[in-house]
PDB file of C-alpha atoms in Angstrom:
ATOM      1  CA  MET A   1     195.706-176.366  31.686  1.00 53.00           C
ATOM      2  CA  ALA A   2     197.686-173.245  30.379  1.00 58.00           C
ATOM      3  CA  HIS A   3     199.790-175.199  27.798  1.00 63.00           C
ATOM      4  CA  SER A   4     197.053-177.372  26.218  1.00 62.00           C
ATOM      5  CA  GLU A   5     196.871-175.352  22.864  1.00 61.00           C
ATOM      6  CA  HIS A   6     200.820-175.389  22.669  1.00 62.00           C
ATOM      7  CA  ASN A   7     200.999-179.031  22.872  1.00 61.00           C
ATOM      8  CA  ARG A   8     198.509-179.846  19.907  1.00 63.00           C
ATOM      9  CA  PRO A   9     200.022-180.589  16.597  1.00 62.00           C
ATOM     10  CA  LYS A  10     199.648-177.756  14.078  1.00 66.00           C
ATOM     11  CA  GLY A  11     199.118-177.787  10.362  1.00 67.00           C
ATOM     12  CA  SER A  12     197.494-181.248   9.720  1.00 78.00           C
ATOM     13  CA  GLY A  13     194.440-179.741   8.088  1.00 84.00           C
ATOM     14  CA  MET A  14     196.374-177.827   5.701  1.00 88.00           C
ATOM     15  CA  VAL A  15     198.563-181.018   4.511  1.00 90.00           C
ATOM     16  CA  LEU A  16     195.153-182.767   3.923  1.00 89.00           C
ATOM     17  CA  ILE A  17     193.806-179.729   1.955  1.00 89.00           C
ATOM     18  CA  ALA A  18     197.079-179.878  -0.271  1.00 91.00           C
ATOM     19  CA  ILE A  19     196.812-183.584  -0.734  1.00 90.00           C
ATOM     20  CA  GLY A  20     193.281-183.066  -1.829  1.00 89.00           C
ATOM     21  CA  ILE A  21     194.466-180.227  -4.427  1.00 87.00           C
ATOM     22  CA  LEU A  22     197.220-182.617  -5.904  1.00 89.00           C
ATOM     23  CA  ILE A  23     194.610-185.109  -6.178  1.00 86.00           C
ATOM     24  CA  PHE A  24     192.355-183.003  -8.185  1.00 80.00           C
ATOM     25  CA  VAL A  25     195.351-181.976 -10.467  1.00 82.00           C
ATOM     26  CA  PHE A  26     196.282-185.614 -11.288  1.00 81.00           C
ATOM     27  CA  ALA A  27     192.595-186.877 -11.464  1.00 77.00           C
ATOM     28  CA  PRO A  28     192.174-186.096 -15.418  1.00 73.00           C
ATOM     29  CA  GLY A  29     194.790-188.837 -16.089  1.00 78.00           C
ATOM     30  CA  TYR A  30     192.638-191.196 -14.506  1.00 68.00           C
ATOM     31  CA  PHE A  31     189.497-190.158 -16.485  1.00 74.00           C
ATOM     32  CA  LYS A  32     191.509-190.941 -19.606  1.00 77.00           C
ATOM     33  CA  ASN A  33     192.047-194.563 -18.675  1.00 74.00           C
ATOM     34  CA  ASP A  34     188.723-195.325 -16.834  1.00 80.00           C
ATOM     35  CA  THR A  35     185.440-193.015 -15.853  1.00 79.00           C
ATOM     36  CA  ALA A  36     184.666-195.147 -12.679  1.00 81.00           C
ATOM     37  CA  SER A  37     188.061-194.935 -11.358  1.00 80.00           C
ATOM     38  CA  GLY A  38     188.378-191.310 -12.139  1.00 80.00           C
ATOM     39  CA  LEU A  39     185.238-190.286 -10.529  1.00 83.00           C
ATOM     40  CA  ALA A  40     186.291-192.467  -7.214  1.00 84.00           C
ATOM     41  CA  VAL A  41     189.712-190.276  -7.422  1.00 84.00           C
ATOM     42  CA  ILE A  42     187.532-187.069  -7.601  1.00 85.00           C
ATOM     43  CA  ILE A  43     185.309-188.125  -4.894  1.00 89.00           C
ATOM     44  CA  PHE A  44     188.295-189.247  -2.976  1.00 89.00           C
ATOM     45  CA  GLY A  45     189.981-185.746  -3.201  1.00 89.00           C
ATOM     46  CA  PHE A  46     186.756-183.909  -2.192  1.00 90.00           C
ATOM     47  CA  ALA A  47     186.599-185.957   0.923  1.00 93.00           C
ATOM     48  CA  ILE A  48     190.505-185.351   1.778  1.00 93.00           C
ATOM     49  CA  GLY A  49     190.111-181.713   1.234  1.00 91.00           C
ATOM     50  CA  GLY A  50     186.795-181.583   3.224  1.00 91.00           C
ATOM     51  CA  ILE A  51     188.260-183.141   6.254  1.00 92.00           C
ATOM     52  CA  GLY A  52     191.298-180.987   5.978  1.00 91.00           C
ATOM     53  CA  PHE A  53     188.926-177.838   5.790  1.00 89.00           C
ATOM     54  CA  TYR A  54     187.107-179.049   8.602  1.00 89.00           C
ATOM     55  CA  ILE A  55     190.301-179.657  10.968  1.00 88.00           C
ATOM     56  CA  SER A  56     191.870-176.055   9.667  1.00 84.00           C
ATOM     57  CA  PHE A  57     188.914-173.893  10.183  1.00 83.00           C
ATOM     58  CA  VAL A  58     185.668-175.260  11.571  1.00 81.00           C
ATOM     59  CA  ARG A  59     187.125-177.093  14.463  1.00 71.00           C
ATOM     60  CA  LYS A  60     189.186-174.010  15.564  1.00 64.00           C
ATOM     61  CA  LYS A  61     186.160-171.749  15.858  1.00 66.00           C
ATOM     62  CA  ARG A  62     184.064-174.417  17.704  1.00 64.00           C
ATOM     63  CA  THR A  63     186.845-175.056  20.427  1.00 57.00           C
ATOM     64  CA  GLY A  64     188.087-171.345  20.590  1.00 54.00           C
TER      65      GLY A  64
END
């Protein structure tokens, strides 16, 4: 279909990357309180940023 790319939502990957960056900015505050929760927040930030990177860059190259 000619308009299938036009109908796709755009920018969702960049939003996830931005959320991952914000998590990294605020993670040191969690490390001061509790090491285990701070580590969990950093891993969560990696996961969110990685998903956003996949959606933004890797999936575009595979489909297009």
